[in-house]
Amino acid sequence: MAAIDWGAIRAAEFPVADAWAYFDHAAVAPIPNRAALAIARWAGNQAVNGATEWPVWGGRIGTLREDLATWIGAEPAEIAFVANTTHGIGLVAEGFPWRPGDNVVVPADEYPSNVYPWMNLTDRGVETRLVPSRDDRILIDDVRDAMDDRTRVLAVSHVEFATGFRNDLDALGTLCRERGVALCLDAIQGVGPFVLDVKKTPVDFAAADSHKWLLGPEGAGFLYVRREWIERLRPIGVGWNSVVGSFAAGGLDFTLKPDARRWEGGSWNMPGLQGFAASMTLLREIGREAFSARLLERADAVRETVAAAGWRVVGPSAPHERSAIVTAAADGVDPDAAVGILRSRRVVASRRRGRLRLSPHVYTDSSDLLRLHDALVVALGGDDAPGKVL
């Protein structure tokens, strides 16, 4: 296999690199050129032709469904399009066949989108059990101890948003199967940096938006529902697009689609999904293994840069616990102020729970790392002298 020319991808697809050293893909990523062009083409065509060419654009969304299924090892029939990760998790939480007295186990440091939908079930008699982290890690023994014979769901992120800790999905999936518990995955920080194969890893539900590692627009996401759950999970938000006769209904016939499309109640976010479809063609060209390897290698380069600039890399240190998210701290440096200093030097990062969070992407190069290094030195109170390319 020919080596991938990351520089050519950077030049062709990421004009953001002309202006910024962008290390905030775990928040909102810039979209590649092809996604921006796809959205513009759709908008221009819509303005000129209205819905007369809708089948063309609808076909591209069908291809996107196939690409997403391939990317996570699922079947297209197990993929539904949703507005965002919150939406997908909410469909699972509200549609799950709960009984009063049931409980769901959730790590306490999850992003709120994977906590509040479960807490919202209190009035249905469902308890949310929060599992505290230890030294930025979620220990499987603590998860196991939180479960009992009324535990129905374990809701967890593939990668924790604030620390970058990578949960061991295979171990958690095995635990869930042993205990008869469904595994619901907030996949947004893990899909892309890691290869997820739901045929091998027993995930029952997974939700993610496209606007982070998958390089799509905001508001275009997907929900995976394992086939054996499609008839067991109550459809929420049903509408004309949920039924078999959605596009050719001669009258009322409430026969739900036999697959995950039953959760697509109404019209799609057409411009967002066109952009997402275009971004997925780039990922497909790279390949999921190469994409993952490059992201993790770039994160390691960021860790080296952080250390060279006099900062501490904090959070998970073992290779099997790390992800493409890097968190950093320095004594006496306010992370909010550091974010502002970096931004003034055209370096984009974010603060999460008292730490500087850095998240590169496949197009991140040595010039970005140099700008990051120098900005971190300035934030630390150092001089403005240029550093070395790492």
XYZ file of C-alpha atoms in Angstrom:
390
model
C 0.000 0.000 0.000
C 1.317 3.430 -0.947
C 2.173 5.793 1.877
C -0.476 8.422 2.576
C 0.609 11.967 1.695
C -0.713 13.826 4.718
C 0.730 17.091 3.433
C -1.271 16.782 0.226
C -4.442 16.115 2.236
C -3.705 19.174 4.362
C -3.169 21.382 1.320
C -6.232 20.126 -0.572
C -8.761 19.859 2.215
C -7.944 22.106 5.189
C -7.709 25.838 4.477
C -8.056 26.352 8.224
C -4.359 25.474 8.423
C -3.474 28.672 6.559
C -4.731 30.768 9.446
C -4.694 28.593 12.561
C -2.790 25.869 14.342
C -5.969 24.028 15.251
C -5.872 21.776 18.329
C -9.556 21.684 19.238
C -11.036 18.845 17.186
C -12.468 17.280 20.351
C -14.758 20.334 20.478
C -15.767 21.400 16.963
C -13.571 20.532 13.995
C -13.210 22.573 10.822
C -14.844 20.821 7.897
C -12.730 19.815 4.884
C -13.062 21.589 1.556
C -15.067 18.777 0.027
C -17.704 19.031 2.766
C -18.001 22.792 2.341
C -18.353 22.356 -1.423
C -20.985 19.636 -1.021
C -23.107 21.890 1.186
C -22.701 24.802 -1.232
C -23.627 22.628 -4.220
C -26.729 21.369 -2.438
C -27.762 24.919 -1.510
C -27.178 26.198 -5.039
C -29.098 23.323 -6.572
C -31.948 23.788 -4.131
C -32.150 27.468 -5.019
C -32.273 26.760 -8.748
C -34.203 23.479 -8.905
C -36.106 23.140 -5.658
C -36.819 19.493 -4.908
C -36.737 18.271 -8.516
C -33.345 16.592 -8.000
C -34.088 15.332 -4.509
C -33.407 11.664 -5.456
C -29.791 12.543 -6.280
C -29.184 14.113 -2.891
C -31.175 11.418 -1.105
C -28.984 8.814 -2.758
C -25.899 10.415 -1.259
C -27.438 10.093 2.167
C -28.040 6.420 1.433
C -24.333 6.076 0.638
C -23.502 7.865 3.893
C -25.544 5.290 5.805
C -23.527 2.518 4.159
C -20.217 4.282 4.864
C -21.075 4.748 8.539
C -22.138 1.139 8.887
C -18.858 -0.024 7.340
C -16.868 2.344 9.549
C -18.189 0.782 12.778
C -18.759 -2.780 11.528
C -22.546 -2.502 11.573
C -25.281 -3.105 9.003
C -26.897 -0.129 7.227
C -30.240 -1.241 8.705
C -28.810 -0.562 12.181
C -28.002 3.107 11.454
C -30.405 6.018 11.998
C -29.609 9.667 11.371
C -30.089 11.956 14.364
C -29.464 15.612 15.105
C -26.617 15.005 17.541
C -25.247 12.701 20.233
C -27.704 14.049 22.809
C -30.604 13.238 20.522
C -29.389 9.677 19.957
C -28.827 8.958 23.643
C -32.216 10.450 24.467
C -33.951 8.110 22.019
C -32.388 5.152 23.819
C -33.071 6.466 27.323
C -36.718 7.294 26.634
C -37.412 4.231 24.499
C -35.812 1.595 26.717
C -38.268 -0.909 28.276
C -37.845 0.228 31.862
C -39.672 -1.073 34.913
C -39.961 0.929 38.143
C -37.011 0.031 40.366
C -34.558 -0.391 37.473
C -31.270 1.480 37.416
C -28.672 2.698 34.942
C -24.949 2.930 35.765
C -23.044 5.961 34.470
C -19.508 7.234 35.200
C -19.739 10.448 37.192
C -17.358 12.360 34.908
C -19.314 11.798 31.703
C -20.249 14.705 29.475
C -23.691 15.959 30.607
C -25.319 14.659 27.418
C -24.683 11.150 28.728
C -25.938 11.906 32.230
C -29.013 14.137 32.017
C -31.096 11.866 29.729
C -30.759 9.114 32.339
C -31.450 11.429 35.278
C -34.593 12.529 33.458
C -36.012 9.041 34.058
C -36.428 9.560 37.806
C -40.166 10.097 37.468
C -40.390 6.689 35.780
C -38.816 5.024 38.802
C -35.360 4.603 37.245
C -32.302 5.330 39.390
C -29.100 6.777 37.904
C -26.045 5.416 39.697
C -22.917 7.543 39.240
C -19.511 5.842 39.435
C -16.701 8.166 40.585
C -13.388 8.184 38.735
C -10.085 7.392 40.407
C -7.033 9.313 39.218
C -8.840 10.181 35.976
C -9.708 6.527 35.360
C -12.929 4.565 35.438
C -12.177 1.223 37.036
C -14.146 -1.768 35.854
C -14.315 -3.104 39.410
C -16.129 0.089 40.469
C -18.546 -0.295 37.574
C -19.179 -3.908 38.544
C -19.759 -2.935 42.185
C -22.369 -0.369 41.127
C -24.428 -2.997 39.328
C -27.064 -5.228 40.833
C -29.865 -7.421 39.541
C -31.943 -4.333 38.627
C -29.242 -2.729 36.483
C -30.505 -2.575 32.914
C -28.053 -0.232 31.148
C -24.412 0.821 31.392
C -24.014 4.213 29.686
C -20.393 5.165 29.052
C -18.213 7.128 26.670
C -15.637 5.405 24.505
C -13.290 8.256 25.465
C -13.925 10.611 28.385
C -14.146 14.167 27.087
C -12.279 15.978 29.895
C -9.410 13.575 30.545
C -8.995 11.624 27.329
C -9.291 8.341 29.238
C -10.108 5.452 26.929
C -12.556 2.984 28.395
C -11.942 -0.696 27.702
C -15.064 -1.446 25.682
C -14.285 -5.118 25.257
C -13.997 -5.604 29.026
C -17.084 -3.497 29.729
C -19.023 -5.301 27.004
C -18.090 -8.666 28.470
C -19.186 -7.513 31.928
C -22.504 -6.325 30.520
C -23.123 -9.622 28.734
C -22.349 -11.560 31.922
C -24.801 -9.418 33.888
C -27.521 -9.132 31.230
C -26.984 -5.365 30.955
C -27.271 -3.322 27.753
C -24.234 -1.229 26.790
C -25.008 2.279 25.504
C -22.013 4.137 24.082
C -21.417 7.851 23.715
C -19.087 7.342 20.758
C -18.347 10.907 19.753
C -14.814 11.106 21.206
C -13.826 7.587 20.179
C -15.159 6.970 16.686
C -12.282 7.931 14.413
C -9.386 7.849 16.875
C -10.158 4.163 17.444
C -11.439 1.389 15.250
C -14.808 0.289 16.595
C -16.277 -2.949 15.296
C -19.660 -3.579 16.863
C -19.668 -7.129 15.513
C -16.706 -7.883 17.783
C -17.372 -5.508 20.668
C -20.820 -6.067 22.209
C -22.159 -2.508 22.032
C -25.961 -2.384 21.927
C -26.403 1.324 21.195
C -24.001 4.032 20.069
C -24.545 7.697 19.268
C -22.241 10.336 17.806
C -22.374 13.646 16.020
C -20.055 14.217 13.060
C -18.522 17.533 14.075
C -15.463 16.272 15.941
C -13.143 13.551 14.640
C -15.358 12.655 11.667
C -14.942 16.210 10.303
C -18.608 16.780 9.500
C -20.902 19.738 10.234
C -22.643 20.269 13.539
C -26.137 18.857 13.782
C -25.526 15.777 11.639
C -25.171 12.601 13.670
C -26.038 8.934 13.785
C -27.478 6.364 16.154
C -26.536 2.702 16.025
C -29.108 0.216 17.336
C -28.086 -3.433 17.391
C -30.538 -5.401 15.266
C -31.950 -7.460 18.138
C -32.922 -4.242 19.926
C -34.861 -2.638 17.064
C -38.158 -4.248 18.039
C -37.475 -3.963 21.772
C -36.621 -0.251 21.904
C -39.780 1.863 21.769
C -39.683 4.347 18.861
C -39.719 7.969 20.010
C -40.487 10.918 17.747
C -42.229 8.852 15.077
C -43.584 10.582 12.001
C -44.195 10.146 8.294
C -40.606 8.993 7.696
C -40.837 6.257 10.351
C -43.197 4.033 8.389
C -42.757 1.656 5.484
C -44.821 3.772 3.096
C -43.070 7.012 3.980
C -42.576 8.393 0.473
C -45.541 6.781 -1.253
C -48.273 6.750 1.341
C -51.743 6.481 -0.170
C -53.307 6.823 3.240
C -52.653 6.031 6.870
C -50.730 2.804 7.431
C -48.840 2.768 10.701
C -46.395 -0.018 9.797
C -43.018 0.969 11.181
C -39.910 0.425 9.116
C -38.278 -2.843 10.195
C -34.915 -1.198 10.850
C -33.318 1.794 12.568
C -34.855 4.219 10.080
C -38.009 4.150 12.218
C -36.269 6.723 14.445
C -35.964 9.169 11.533
C -39.404 10.638 12.103
C -39.332 13.555 9.672
C -37.194 15.281 7.091
C -33.431 14.932 7.282
C -30.982 17.744 7.948
C -30.207 17.711 4.240
C -27.328 20.252 4.110
C -25.670 18.811 7.218
C -25.882 15.239 5.973
C -24.558 16.263 2.543
C -21.508 17.704 4.261
C -21.176 14.646 6.477
C -21.399 12.371 3.445
C -18.579 14.278 1.762
C -16.385 14.129 4.867
C -16.935 10.383 5.071
C -15.574 9.992 1.534
C -12.291 11.444 2.789
C -12.238 9.059 5.744
C -13.081 6.167 3.438
C -10.171 7.056 1.159
C -7.772 7.101 4.112
C -9.158 3.929 5.730
C -10.163 3.525 9.347
C -6.959 1.785 10.498
C -4.688 4.413 8.923
C -6.953 7.189 10.179
C -6.786 5.880 13.740
C -3.038 5.332 13.647
C -2.389 8.837 12.362
C -4.604 10.488 14.994
C -2.919 8.620 17.838
C 0.552 9.358 16.448
C -0.292 13.065 16.207
C -1.520 13.009 19.820
C 1.813 11.506 20.892
C 3.576 14.348 19.051
C 1.456 16.832 21.010
C 2.444 15.155 24.274
C 6.113 15.573 23.347
C 5.518 19.211 22.442
C 3.738 19.919 25.724
C 6.598 18.436 27.736
C 9.221 20.297 25.701
C 7.419 23.569 26.417
C 7.676 23.003 30.177
C 4.104 21.860 30.786
C 2.923 18.604 32.365
C 0.882 16.088 30.464
C -1.842 15.033 32.895
C -4.428 12.316 32.782
C -4.041 8.723 31.603
C -0.460 7.684 30.916
C -0.649 3.997 29.975
C -0.801 3.498 26.189
C -3.997 1.427 26.379
C -5.705 4.226 28.325
C -4.688 7.162 26.113
C -6.612 8.645 23.220
C -6.302 11.497 20.736
C -7.162 13.963 23.524
C -4.189 15.413 25.418
C -4.659 17.335 28.658
C -1.976 19.582 30.133
C -1.327 21.764 33.163
C 1.396 24.047 34.477
C 1.889 25.386 37.994
C 0.586 28.899 38.399
C -1.005 29.038 34.935
C -4.737 29.595 34.676
C -6.007 27.400 31.820
C -8.572 30.014 30.765
C -5.834 32.597 30.449
C -3.677 30.081 28.575
C -6.461 29.464 26.060
C -6.639 33.215 25.450
C -2.871 33.534 25.024
C -2.834 30.646 22.572
C -5.734 32.150 20.614
C -3.887 35.476 20.345
C -1.066 33.539 18.697
C -3.435 31.762 16.283
C -3.408 28.490 18.192
C -6.814 26.998 19.016
C -7.293 24.904 22.167
C -9.857 24.665 24.941
C -10.217 24.305 28.697
C -12.070 21.419 30.219
C -12.511 21.013 33.969
C -9.473 23.013 34.973
C -7.066 21.758 32.319
C -5.840 22.748 28.911
C -7.208 20.279 26.358
C -5.440 19.726 23.042
C -6.766 17.591 20.210
C -4.903 17.425 16.864
C -6.039 15.782 13.644
C -4.552 13.882 10.726
C -3.451 17.070 8.932
C -1.612 18.500 11.976
C 2.035 19.021 10.964
C 5.350 20.185 12.405
C 4.534 23.866 11.819
C 1.421 23.498 13.979
C 3.432 21.799 16.704
C 6.028 24.583 16.593
C 3.360 27.251 16.998
C 1.839 25.289 19.864
C 5.215 24.949 21.561
C 5.989 28.652 21.347
C 2.530 29.670 22.525
C 2.764 27.335 25.520
C 6.142 28.818 26.439
C 4.644 32.318 26.365
C 1.656 31.176 28.433
C 4.097 29.784 30.946
C 5.686 33.233 31.269
C 8.610 32.567 28.968
C 9.999 34.836 26.252
C 8.791 35.091 22.693
C 11.794 33.347 21.169
C 10.914 30.627 18.640
C 11.310 27.017 19.669
C 12.406 23.937 17.757
C 10.325 21.907 15.361
C 9.453 18.599 16.994
